[in-house]
């Protein structure tokens, strides 16, 4: 599928030609383990579904197109995708990591990968000079998220790409929060972009998945080999659900953003709230950078309650439309308490140092009507104020 087609068109057509065997317009769910061969060593492109499956291949081609890379890899979860990228490393290698990151990635980098001899240095990536200083001769990878989870800080992807290139390292960007609709890291200098497709790409909170996209043939070969060797693939139904979600990503992201902007504006004026973190607000420290490297500001925001932990927890427990739960990026609004939920894996002093205090609440703004979302938050904030 040609890259000249616009995003919305590629989301619906890339990798999704009518089925060769039947003409089915929608990519079928190829619920099969194996593919009957015409003769020994003579197959039609697929042999065994761990190595390749047509439904998964359609999803991979679509995601590659949306991210502007040639090669897409679907994984069983976002963490499987992250592990897949980690498998590019060997004992003795070193990774520089932006310290504002998803708790699950932090857990993998601090509690699992070191057992295999891979070392990690955590830095404040909003300051590129800190990144440069953390590089060692064995540094093979620079790992960042932007916007970050949960405080929506912005990291300059092009500046990181420049450092990684100069140092001969891969720049990996976890693009889950931004989505390919709002940001394409490969075009900004990254060599690997990855997603928890569980979030915005799947979009309906009904399927766990992950994806990696690269444009480099050498990386493609290594990822193909290691994923086949280690086996973290999604089943065809999950690939199909994720592909169905991806078709409406553009529509949903526009609504997520419109609602998030409306909710952020409402929250800024509330007396119960000390701070609203949303890159679309002009006083957000990353606002100008977001304008440069993104095509919008997304649907995530974080707030700090004046009433501290008590008020923050009460807010999370008092909303009626915002479900209290892990995850983000679904059509339904979610509310979460990073301190003990998404960021539970970080030590308390580390969380405080990064500004993820007990007063922080994270909100994934869904695509319900903004009036209803604001009204729900208003009633919940009143309850939080009484508690805090
Ligand atoms: C930024 C980010 N990356 C990766 C993951 C892991 O994805 P999954 O839950 O699909 O394994 C998450 C999950 O919350 C996330 O928020």
GROMACS .gro file of C-alpha atoms and ligand atoms in nm:
model
  404
    1UNK     CA    1   0.000   0.000   0.000
    2UNK     CA    2   0.142   0.334  -0.107
    3UNK     CA    3   0.254   0.571   0.166
    4UNK     CA    4   0.100   0.865  -0.019
    5UNK     CA    5  -0.249   0.768   0.098
    6UNK     CA    6  -0.365   0.959   0.403
    7UNK     CA    7  -0.365   0.809   0.753
    8UNK     CA    8  -0.741   0.741   0.769
    9UNK     CA    9  -0.728   0.556   0.434
   10UNK     CA   10  -0.423   0.350   0.527
   11UNK     CA   11  -0.585   0.250   0.856
   12UNK     CA   12  -0.867   0.088   0.658
   13UNK     CA   13  -0.678  -0.047   0.356
   14UNK     CA   14  -0.308  -0.105   0.433
   15UNK     CA   15  -0.244  -0.481   0.446
   16UNK     CA   16  -0.614  -0.543   0.394
   17UNK     CA   17  -0.656  -0.648   0.031
   18UNK     CA   18  -0.960  -0.871  -0.043
   19UNK     CA   19  -0.885  -1.228   0.062
   20UNK     CA   20  -0.712  -1.413  -0.223
   21UNK     CA   21  -0.897  -1.741  -0.172
   22UNK     CA   22  -1.254  -1.613  -0.128
   23UNK     CA   23  -1.262  -1.240  -0.203
   24UNK     CA   24  -1.368  -1.170   0.158
   25UNK     CA   25  -1.352  -0.791   0.189
   26UNK     CA   26  -1.263  -0.802   0.556
   27UNK     CA   27  -0.948  -0.993   0.650
   28UNK     CA   28  -1.066  -1.331   0.783
   29UNK     CA   29  -0.963  -1.476   1.119
   30UNK     CA   30  -0.723  -1.749   1.010
   31UNK     CA   31  -0.775  -1.966   1.316
   32UNK     CA   32  -0.523  -2.229   1.216
   33UNK     CA   33  -0.198  -2.358   1.358
   34UNK     CA   34  -0.058  -2.495   1.036
   35UNK     CA   35  -0.085  -2.452   0.658
   36UNK     CA   36  -0.106  -2.754   0.427
   37UNK     CA   37   0.192  -2.759   0.195
   38UNK     CA   38   0.167  -2.834  -0.179
   39UNK     CA   39   0.486  -3.042  -0.163
   40UNK     CA   40   0.783  -3.078   0.068
   41UNK     CA   41   0.924  -2.727   0.108
   42UNK     CA   42   0.645  -2.583  -0.112
   43UNK     CA   43   0.412  -2.356   0.084
   44UNK     CA   44   0.209  -2.045   0.001
   45UNK     CA   45   0.389  -1.802   0.229
   46UNK     CA   46   0.275  -1.944   0.563
   47UNK     CA   47   0.391  -2.261   0.741
   48UNK     CA   48   0.313  -2.241   1.112
   49UNK     CA   49   0.125  -1.966   1.296
   50UNK     CA   50   0.401  -1.883   1.543
   51UNK     CA   51   0.624  -1.790   1.248
   52UNK     CA   52   0.349  -1.618   1.048
   53UNK     CA   53  -0.029  -1.601   1.022
   54UNK     CA   54  -0.229  -1.412   0.754
   55UNK     CA   55  -0.455  -1.227   1.002
   56UNK     CA   56  -0.152  -1.119   1.202
   57UNK     CA   57   0.033  -1.027   0.882
   58UNK     CA   58  -0.254  -0.792   0.786
   59UNK     CA   59  -0.233  -0.620   1.124
   60UNK     CA   60   0.144  -0.591   1.097
   61UNK     CA   61   0.131  -0.438   0.750
   62UNK     CA   62  -0.133  -0.191   0.865
   63UNK     CA   63   0.061  -0.084   1.177
   64UNK     CA   64   0.385  -0.054   0.977
   65UNK     CA   65   0.209   0.175   0.733
   66UNK     CA   66   0.056   0.388   1.012
   67UNK     CA   67   0.397   0.429   1.178
   68UNK     CA   68   0.575   0.499   0.848
   69UNK     CA   69   0.809   0.198   0.869
   70UNK     CA   70   0.843  -0.100   0.638
   71UNK     CA   71   0.822  -0.377   0.896
   72UNK     CA   72   0.563  -0.440   1.167
   73UNK     CA   73   0.564  -0.707   1.438
   74UNK     CA   74   0.261  -0.790   1.649
   75UNK     CA   75   0.315  -0.935   1.996
   76UNK     CA   76   0.093  -1.093   2.260
   77UNK     CA   77   0.107  -0.781   2.480
   78UNK     CA   78   0.286  -0.449   2.508
   79UNK     CA   79   0.526  -0.608   2.755
   80UNK     CA   80   0.592  -0.893   2.508
   81UNK     CA   81   0.678  -0.626   2.247
   82UNK     CA   82   0.912  -0.455   2.495
   83UNK     CA   83   1.068  -0.792   2.582
   84UNK     CA   84   1.105  -0.860   2.210
   85UNK     CA   85   1.309  -0.543   2.171
   86UNK     CA   86   1.512  -0.632   2.482
   87UNK     CA   87   1.603  -0.960   2.312
   88UNK     CA   88   1.807  -0.758   2.061
   89UNK     CA   89   2.055  -0.706   2.349
   90UNK     CA   90   2.326  -0.933   2.488
   91UNK     CA   91   2.494  -0.974   2.827
   92UNK     CA   92   2.731  -0.680   2.884
   93UNK     CA   93   2.517  -0.431   2.690
   94UNK     CA   94   2.400  -0.109   2.852
   95UNK     CA   95   2.079   0.088   2.799
   96UNK     CA   96   2.007   0.453   2.881
   97UNK     CA   97   1.643   0.490   2.987
   98UNK     CA   98   1.429   0.799   3.036
   99UNK     CA   99   1.331   0.767   3.402
  100UNK     CA  100   0.971   0.876   3.348
  101UNK     CA  101   0.829   0.550   3.218
  102UNK     CA  102   0.562   0.286   3.253
  103UNK     CA  103   0.601   0.089   3.578
  104UNK     CA  104   0.595  -0.245   3.395
  105UNK     CA  105   0.889  -0.142   3.176
  106UNK     CA  106   1.075  -0.025   3.488
  107UNK     CA  107   1.008  -0.363   3.654
  108UNK     CA  108   1.145  -0.551   3.350
  109UNK     CA  109   1.452  -0.325   3.334
  110UNK     CA  110   1.532  -0.347   3.705
  111UNK     CA  111   1.419  -0.696   3.808
  112UNK     CA  112   1.445  -0.920   3.502
  113UNK     CA  113   1.694  -0.797   3.243
  114UNK     CA  114   1.982  -0.742   3.490
  115UNK     CA  115   1.973  -1.120   3.556
  116UNK     CA  116   2.076  -1.159   3.192
  117UNK     CA  117   2.368  -0.919   3.228
  118UNK     CA  118   2.207  -0.612   3.068
  119UNK     CA  119   2.264  -0.288   3.259
  120UNK     CA  120   2.039   0.021   3.269
  121UNK     CA  121   2.100   0.386   3.362
  122UNK     CA  122   1.796   0.601   3.431
  123UNK     CA  123   1.810   0.970   3.335
  124UNK     CA  124   1.589   1.276   3.319
  125UNK     CA  125   1.532   1.275   2.943
  126UNK     CA  126   1.373   1.619   2.938
  127UNK     CA  127   1.739   1.734   2.962
  128UNK     CA  128   1.931   1.601   2.657
  129UNK     CA  129   2.271   1.684   2.817
  130UNK     CA  130   2.189   1.431   3.093
  131UNK     CA  131   2.126   1.164   2.830
  132UNK     CA  132   2.457   1.224   2.659
  133UNK     CA  133   2.644   1.204   2.991
  134UNK     CA  134   2.486   0.866   3.073
  135UNK     CA  135   2.622   0.697   2.760
  136UNK     CA  136   2.898   0.438   2.802
  137UNK     CA  137   3.103   0.245   2.546
  138UNK     CA  138   2.866  -0.052   2.587
  139UNK     CA  139   2.547   0.157   2.543
  140UNK     CA  140   2.342  -0.002   2.265
  141UNK     CA  141   2.003   0.156   2.323
  142UNK     CA  142   1.834   0.477   2.433
  143UNK     CA  143   1.480   0.409   2.559
  144UNK     CA  144   1.219   0.684   2.589
  145UNK     CA  145   0.846   0.751   2.613
  146UNK     CA  146   0.682   1.076   2.505
  147UNK     CA  147   0.448   1.198   2.636
  148UNK     CA  148   0.544   1.020   2.955
  149UNK     CA  149   0.329   0.818   3.189
  150UNK     CA  150   0.169   0.955   3.407
  151UNK     CA  151   0.277   1.322   3.408
  152UNK     CA  152   0.264   1.381   3.031
  153UNK     CA  153   0.615   1.525   3.013
  154UNK     CA  154   0.753   1.576   2.665
  155UNK     CA  155   1.087   1.435   2.550
  156UNK     CA  156   1.253   1.576   2.237
  157UNK     CA  157   1.258   1.273   2.008
  158UNK     CA  158   1.468   1.437   1.735
  159UNK     CA  159   1.732   1.545   1.992
  160UNK     CA  160   1.740   1.189   2.132
  161UNK     CA  161   1.766   1.050   1.777
  162UNK     CA  162   2.064   1.274   1.714
  163UNK     CA  163   2.244   1.156   2.032
  164UNK     CA  164   2.167   0.788   1.961
  165UNK     CA  165   2.288   0.815   1.600
  166UNK     CA  166   2.610   0.989   1.705
  167UNK     CA  167   2.671   0.722   1.970
  168UNK     CA  168   2.584   0.430   1.739
  169UNK     CA  169   2.286   0.321   1.952
  170UNK     CA  170   1.922   0.239   1.871
  171UNK     CA  171   1.661   0.494   1.977
  172UNK     CA  172   1.349   0.310   2.095
  173UNK     CA  173   1.030   0.511   2.153
  174UNK     CA  174   0.732   0.370   2.338
  175UNK     CA  175   0.466   0.555   2.137
  176UNK     CA  176   0.166   0.413   2.326
  177UNK     CA  177   0.040   0.744   2.470
  178UNK     CA  178   0.075   0.944   2.148
  179UNK     CA  179  -0.039   0.677   1.895
  180UNK     CA  180   0.078   0.679   1.531
  181UNK     CA  181  -0.205   0.921   1.452
  182UNK     CA  182  -0.041   1.196   1.658
  183UNK     CA  183   0.327   1.109   1.637
  184UNK     CA  184   0.563   0.901   1.420
  185UNK     CA  185   0.894   0.849   1.604
  186UNK     CA  186   1.066   0.686   1.303
  187UNK     CA  187   1.023   1.011   1.107
  188UNK     CA  188   1.180   1.200   1.402
  189UNK     CA  189   1.495   0.986   1.416
  190UNK     CA  190   1.397   0.678   1.618
  191UNK     CA  191   1.500   0.335   1.488
  192UNK     CA  192   1.230   0.141   1.676
  193UNK     CA  193   0.878   0.250   1.771
  194UNK     CA  194   0.655   0.032   1.983
  195UNK     CA  195   0.307   0.017   2.131
  196UNK     CA  196   0.090  -0.145   2.383
  197UNK     CA  197  -0.190  -0.191   2.125
  198UNK     CA  198  -0.403  -0.280   2.428
  199UNK     CA  199  -0.449   0.096   2.460
  200UNK     CA  200  -0.553   0.339   2.182
  201UNK     CA  201  -0.483   0.118   1.880
  202UNK     CA  202  -0.714  -0.162   1.997
  203UNK     CA  203  -0.918   0.116   2.150
  204UNK     CA  204  -1.203  -0.076   2.311
  205UNK     CA  205  -1.040  -0.231   2.620
  206UNK     CA  206  -1.119  -0.579   2.495
  207UNK     CA  207  -0.785  -0.712   2.368
  208UNK     CA  208  -0.428  -0.721   2.500
  209UNK     CA  209  -0.156  -0.675   2.239
  210UNK     CA  210   0.171  -0.512   2.146
  211UNK     CA  211   0.352  -0.401   1.833
  212UNK     CA  212   0.698  -0.300   1.714
  213UNK     CA  213   0.767  -0.113   1.389
  214UNK     CA  214   1.109  -0.063   1.229
  215UNK     CA  215   1.233   0.051   0.890
  216UNK     CA  216   1.577  -0.111   0.901
  217UNK     CA  217   1.620  -0.448   0.727
  218UNK     CA  218   1.885  -0.571   0.968
  219UNK     CA  219   1.657  -0.497   1.267
  220UNK     CA  220   1.368  -0.661   1.082
  221UNK     CA  221   1.566  -0.984   1.041
  222UNK     CA  222   1.677  -0.989   1.404
  223UNK     CA  223   1.327  -0.920   1.538
  224UNK     CA  224   1.174  -1.182   1.310
  225UNK     CA  225   1.430  -1.437   1.427
  226UNK     CA  226   1.401  -1.365   1.799
  227UNK     CA  227   1.023  -1.345   1.802
  228UNK     CA  228   1.000  -1.679   1.623
  229UNK     CA  229   1.262  -1.823   1.856
  230UNK     CA  230   1.093  -1.698   2.173
  231UNK     CA  231   0.729  -1.711   2.065
  232UNK     CA  232   0.548  -1.404   2.208
  233UNK     CA  233   0.290  -1.382   1.929
  234UNK     CA  234  -0.080  -1.287   1.950
  235UNK     CA  235  -0.348  -1.532   1.838
  236UNK     CA  236  -0.544  -1.458   1.517
  237UNK     CA  237  -0.858  -1.342   1.701
  238UNK     CA  238  -0.661  -1.089   1.902
  239UNK     CA  239  -0.483  -0.971   1.586
  240UNK     CA  240  -0.821  -0.934   1.413
  241UNK     CA  241  -0.975  -0.736   1.701
  242UNK     CA  242  -0.671  -0.508   1.711
  243UNK     CA  243  -0.691  -0.452   1.335
  244UNK     CA  244  -1.060  -0.368   1.366
  245UNK     CA  245  -0.974  -0.116   1.635
  246UNK     CA  246  -0.697   0.041   1.427
  247UNK     CA  247  -0.944   0.126   1.148
  248UNK     CA  248  -1.112   0.392   1.363
  249UNK     CA  249  -0.801   0.521   1.541
  250UNK     CA  250  -0.813   0.861   1.369
  251UNK     CA  251  -1.179   0.919   1.450
  252UNK     CA  252  -1.137   0.814   1.809
  253UNK     CA  253  -0.819   1.017   1.865
  254UNK     CA  254  -0.989   1.334   1.745
  255UNK     CA  255  -1.271   1.279   1.994
  256UNK     CA  256  -1.037   1.175   2.277
  257UNK     CA  257  -0.844   1.495   2.226
  258UNK     CA  258  -1.150   1.720   2.198
  259UNK     CA  259  -1.287   1.576   2.523
  260UNK     CA  260  -0.948   1.586   2.699
  261UNK     CA  261  -0.907   1.956   2.609
  262UNK     CA  262  -1.256   2.029   2.739
  263UNK     CA  263  -1.199   1.833   3.062
  264UNK     CA  264  -0.854   1.993   3.114
  265UNK     CA  265  -0.999   2.342   3.077
  266UNK     CA  266  -1.272   2.257   3.327
  267UNK     CA  267  -1.025   2.111   3.578
  268UNK     CA  268  -0.790   2.412   3.559
  269UNK     CA  269  -1.068   2.624   3.709
  270UNK     CA  270  -1.147   2.392   4.001
  271UNK     CA  271  -1.042   2.496   4.352
  272UNK     CA  272  -0.977   2.132   4.459
  273UNK     CA  273  -0.696   2.097   4.206
  274UNK     CA  274  -0.339   2.222   4.250
  275UNK     CA  275  -0.215   2.133   3.902
  276UNK     CA  276  -0.338   1.998   3.571
  277UNK     CA  277  -0.085   1.821   3.348
  278UNK     CA  278  -0.205   1.828   2.986
  279UNK     CA  279   0.031   1.908   2.695
  280UNK     CA  280  -0.246   2.102   2.520
  281UNK     CA  281  -0.247   2.368   2.794
  282UNK     CA  282  -0.030   2.664   2.687
  283UNK     CA  283   0.148   2.675   3.026
  284UNK     CA  284   0.246   2.305   3.012
  285UNK     CA  285   0.630   2.294   3.002
  286UNK     CA  286   0.624   2.066   2.698
  287UNK     CA  287   0.354   2.254   2.507
  288UNK     CA  288   0.582   2.401   2.239
  289UNK     CA  289   0.768   2.073   2.192
  290UNK     CA  290   0.437   1.888   2.161
  291UNK     CA  291   0.332   2.134   1.890
  292UNK     CA  292   0.656   2.061   1.704
  293UNK     CA  293   0.674   1.682   1.724
  294UNK     CA  294   0.308   1.581   1.758
  295UNK     CA  295  -0.002   1.648   1.551
  296UNK     CA  296  -0.220   1.694   1.859
  297UNK     CA  297  -0.208   1.661   2.237
  298UNK     CA  298  -0.388   1.332   2.297
  299UNK     CA  299  -0.646   1.210   2.545
  300UNK     CA  300  -0.446   1.158   2.866
  301UNK     CA  301  -0.414   1.399   3.155
  302UNK     CA  302  -0.298   1.395   3.515
  303UNK     CA  303  -0.404   1.613   3.806
  304UNK     CA  304  -0.270   1.690   4.152
  305UNK     CA  305  -0.526   1.727   4.428
  306UNK     CA  306  -0.483   1.996   4.695
  307UNK     CA  307  -0.625   1.751   4.949
  308UNK     CA  308  -0.337   1.502   4.895
  309UNK     CA  309  -0.370   1.123   4.906
  310UNK     CA  310  -0.708   1.120   5.083
  311UNK     CA  311  -0.870   1.349   4.826
  312UNK     CA  312  -0.702   1.176   4.533
  313UNK     CA  313  -0.821   0.831   4.639
  314UNK     CA  314  -1.170   0.962   4.716
  315UNK     CA  315  -1.187   1.119   4.368
  316UNK     CA  316  -1.092   0.785   4.209
  317UNK     CA  317  -1.364   0.609   4.408
  318UNK     CA  318  -1.637   0.866   4.350
  319UNK     CA  319  -1.668   0.893   3.972
  320UNK     CA  320  -1.960   0.715   3.810
  321UNK     CA  321  -1.864   0.728   3.442
  322UNK     CA  322  -1.486   0.716   3.481
  323UNK     CA  323  -1.415   0.356   3.573
  324UNK     CA  324  -1.144   0.307   3.835
  325UNK     CA  325  -0.905   0.070   3.666
  326UNK     CA  326  -0.568  -0.004   3.513
  327UNK     CA  327  -0.519   0.070   3.143
  328UNK     CA  328  -0.597   0.370   2.923
  329UNK     CA  329  -0.691   0.458   2.569
  330UNK     CA  330  -1.027   0.282   2.550
  331UNK     CA  331  -1.348   0.450   2.429
  332UNK     CA  332  -1.466   0.454   2.792
  333UNK     CA  333  -1.316   0.702   3.037
  334UNK     CA  334  -1.088   0.559   3.304
  335UNK     CA  335  -0.941   0.702   3.622
  336UNK     CA  336  -0.636   0.565   3.801
  337UNK     CA  337  -0.413   0.622   4.101
  338UNK     CA  338  -0.054   0.591   3.969
  339UNK     CA  339   0.100   0.571   4.318
  340UNK     CA  340  -0.038   0.221   4.382
  341UNK     CA  341  -0.156   0.121   4.034
  342UNK     CA  342   0.043   0.187   3.712
  343UNK     CA  343   0.353   0.299   3.905
  344UNK     CA  344   0.341   0.054   4.196
  345UNK     CA  345   0.670  -0.102   4.077
  346UNK     CA  346   0.868   0.218   4.154
  347UNK     CA  347   1.009   0.273   4.504
  348UNK     CA  348   0.827   0.550   4.696
  349UNK     CA  349   1.125   0.789   4.703
  350UNK     CA  350   1.173   0.742   4.328
  351UNK     CA  351   0.808   0.828   4.262
  352UNK     CA  352   0.829   1.140   4.480
  353UNK     CA  353   1.152   1.249   4.312
  354UNK     CA  354   0.978   1.231   3.975
  355UNK     CA  355   0.672   1.424   4.094
  356UNK     CA  356   0.442   1.119   4.101
  357UNK     CA  357   0.314   1.194   4.451
  358UNK     CA  358   0.021   1.042   4.643
  359UNK     CA  359  -0.186   1.342   4.527
  360UNK     CA  360  -0.164   1.252   4.156
  361UNK     CA  361  -0.460   1.106   3.968
  362UNK     CA  362  -0.435   0.993   3.606
  363UNK     CA  363  -0.728   1.026   3.371
  364UNK     CA  364  -0.782   0.859   3.035
  365UNK     CA  365  -1.054   1.070   2.875
  366UNK     CA  366  -1.289   0.856   2.668
  367UNK     CA  367  -1.523   0.950   2.386
  368UNK     CA  368  -1.846   0.985   2.584
  369UNK     CA  369  -2.007   1.333   2.568
  370UNK     CA  370  -1.780   1.594   2.730
  371UNK     CA  371  -2.075   1.748   2.924
  372UNK     CA  372  -2.136   1.418   3.101
  373UNK     CA  373  -1.766   1.371   3.177
  374UNK     CA  374  -1.730   1.719   3.327
  375UNK     CA  375  -2.045   1.675   3.536
  376UNK     CA  376  -1.919   1.340   3.667
  377UNK     CA  377  -1.584   1.492   3.765
  378UNK     CA  378  -1.757   1.788   3.928
  379UNK     CA  379  -1.965   1.567   4.161
  380UNK     CA  380  -1.663   1.345   4.237
  381UNK     CA  381  -1.442   1.647   4.313
  382UNK     CA  382  -1.700   1.775   4.561
  383UNK     CA  383  -1.689   1.440   4.741
  384UNK     CA  384  -1.307   1.446   4.730
  385UNK     CA  385  -1.298   1.797   4.879
  386UNK     CA  386  -1.517   1.686   5.169
  387UNK     CA  387  -1.289   1.386   5.231
  388UNK     CA  388  -0.955   1.567   5.188
  389LIG     C1  389   0.331   0.325   2.796
  389LIG     C2  390   0.304   0.178   2.812
  389LIG     N1  391   0.388   0.090   2.755
  389LIG     C3  392   0.368  -0.045   2.768
  389LIG     C4  393   0.264  -0.095   2.842
  389LIG     C5  394   0.249  -0.245   2.857
  389LIG     O1  395   0.147  -0.292   2.773
  389LIG     P1  396   0.059  -0.423   2.801
  389LIG     O2  397  -0.024  -0.396   2.922
  389LIG     O3  398  -0.022  -0.437   2.674
  389LIG     O4  399   0.154  -0.537   2.820
  389LIG     C6  400   0.175  -0.007   2.903
  389LIG     C7  401   0.062  -0.061   2.983
  389LIG     O5  402  -0.004   0.010   3.055
  389LIG     C8  403   0.196   0.134   2.888
  389LIG     O6  404   0.115   0.223   2.946
   0.00000   0.00000   0.00000
